[in-house]
Coordinates of C-alpha atoms in Angstrom, one line a residue:
M1 CA 10.0 -7.4 -8.3
K2 CA 9.6 -10.8 -6.6
S3 CA 9.5 -12.3 -3.1
E4 CA 12.6 -14.4 -2.2
V5 CA 11.6 -15.3 1.3
V6 CA 8.4 -14.9 3.4
T7 CA 8.1 -17.1 6.6
L8 CA 6.7 -17.2 10.1
C9 CA 9.3 -17.6 12.7
E10 CA 10.1 -17.3 16.5
Y11 CA 12.1 -14.2 15.9
A12 CA 13.4 -12.0 13.1
S13 CA 15.6 -9.0 12.8
E14 CA 17.2 -6.8 10.1
H15 CA 20.5 -5.0 10.6
N16 CA 22.6 -3.4 7.9
G17 CA 20.9 -5.3 5.1
R18 CA 21.3 -8.7 6.9
L19 CA 18.1 -10.6 7.7
T20 CA 18.2 -13.0 10.7
I21 CA 15.4 -15.6 10.9
V22 CA 15.2 -18.0 13.9
D23 CA 13.0 -21.1 14.0
T24 CA 10.6 -21.1 11.1
F25 CA 7.2 -22.8 11.3
D26 CA 3.8 -22.9 9.5
A27 CA 1.3 -23.4 12.4
I28 CA 0.6 -21.5 15.6
I29 CA -0.6 -23.9 18.2
A30 CA -3.2 -22.5 20.7
T31 CA -4.5 -24.1 23.8
K32 CA -7.7 -22.0 23.8
F33 CA -9.5 -19.2 21.9
P34 CA -9.1 -16.3 21.7
W35 CA -5.3 -16.9 21.6
R36 CA -2.6 -14.3 22.1
A37 CA 0.3 -15.3 19.8
Y38 CA 3.9 -14.2 19.9
F39 CA 5.8 -14.6 16.6
S40 CA 7.5 -12.8 13.8
V41 CA 7.3 -12.7 10.0
A42 CA 10.3 -12.1 7.9
S43 CA 10.4 -11.3 4.2
K44 CA 13.0 -10.5 1.6
I45 CA 11.8 -8.7 -1.6
D46 CA 14.0 -8.4 -4.7
L47 CA 13.3 -5.0 -6.2
M48 CA 15.7 -5.3 -9.1
G49 CA 14.1 -4.2 -12.3
C50 CA 11.2 -2.5 -10.5
T51 CA 10.3 0.8 -12.3
K52 CA 6.9 1.5 -10.8
D53 CA 6.7 4.4 -8.4
Y54 CA 5.1 2.7 -5.4
K55 CA 3.8 5.1 -2.6
T56 CA 3.1 2.7 0.3
V57 CA 4.3 -0.7 1.6
S58 CA 1.8 -2.6 3.8
M59 CA 1.6 -5.8 5.7
R60 CA -1.6 -7.6 6.8
I61 CA -2.9 -10.8 8.2
I62 CA -6.3 -11.9 7.0
S63 CA -8.5 -15.1 7.2
A64 CA -7.9 -17.3 4.2
K65 CA -11.6 -18.0 4.0
D66 CA -12.9 -14.5 4.5
A67 CA -10.6 -11.6 3.4
D68 CA -12.8 -9.2 5.4
K69 CA -11.6 -10.7 8.6
V70 CA -8.4 -8.6 9.1
V71 CA -6.3 -9.7 12.1
F72 CA -3.5 -7.1 11.5
E73 CA -2.9 -4.3 9.1
A74 CA -0.2 -1.6 8.9
S75 CA 1.0 0.7 6.2
S76 CA 4.0 3.0 5.8
P77 CA 5.2 5.4 3.1
F78 CA 7.6 3.7 0.7
N79 CA 10.8 5.6 0.0
H80 CA 12.4 4.2 -3.1
P81 CA 16.1 3.4 -2.5
E82 CA 18.5 5.2 -4.9
S83 CA 19.6 1.9 -6.3
F84 CA 17.0 -0.8 -6.3
G85 CA 18.2 -4.0 -4.6
K86 CA 16.7 -6.1 -1.9
L87 CA 14.3 -5.0 0.8
N88 CA 14.1 -6.9 4.1
L89 CA 10.8 -6.5 6.1
V90 CA 10.3 -7.8 9.6
A91 CA 7.1 -7.8 11.7
N92 CA 7.4 -8.9 15.3
F93 CA 4.1 -9.6 16.9
K94 CA 3.8 -9.5 20.6
G95 CA 0.4 -10.8 21.6
L96 CA -1.5 -10.7 18.4
I97 CA -5.0 -12.0 19.1
F98 CA -6.6 -14.8 17.0
E99 CA -10.2 -15.3 17.7
E100 CA -10.6 -18.7 16.1
Q101 CA -8.6 -21.5 14.5
G102 CA -8.2 -21.6 10.7
E103 CA -6.0 -20.8 7.9
Y104 CA -4.6 -17.2 7.6
L105 CA -2.6 -15.3 5.0
F106 CA 0.2 -12.9 5.6
H107 CA 0.6 -10.4 2.8
V108 CA 3.2 -7.8 1.8
L109 CA 1.7 -5.2 -0.5
F110 CA 3.1 -2.3 -2.5
D111 CA 0.2 0.1 -2.9
S112 CA -2.6 -2.5 -3.4
T113 CA -0.5 -5.2 -5.2
I114 CA 0.3 -8.3 -3.3
I115 CA 4.1 -8.9 -3.7
A116 CA 4.6 -11.7 -1.1
E117 CA 2.2 -14.2 0.6
C118 CA 2.6 -16.8 3.3
M119 CA -0.2 -19.1 4.4
F120 CA -0.2 -20.5 7.9
K121 CA -2.6 -22.2 10.3
V122 CA -3.8 -21.5 13.8
I123 CA -4.9 -24.8 15.4
L124 CA -5.9 -26.1 18.8
K125 CA -3.3 -28.3 20.5
N126 CA -5.7 -31.2 20.7
D127 CA -6.3 -31.0 16.9
E128 CA -2.7 -31.6 15.9

């Protein structure tokens, strides 16, 4: 099992196994804090050869400096497809609040194992 794609973007969608990603980036630019951010994260996971019976799939955003600072976390039961292939995951955030600037990590986890990771920054516009 491996991550093929994981990226922040303006918008992402998945339809019939096709992943659409629009305008990727690696920094969210805020004009003040706390900042309400609107963005998406898209990931494609290759499940070929995976034999482990995972029970849950989760996504989370945490501070890169302090893993206890969780900005977002959601889990769902994982239903194994009959034939393992590729799994597209999309998270569309509409007003996710960041309290401070810094580096953040987006994780995709199966049970408690991190399968995909994307680091990004939240910065003040004046600090570009």
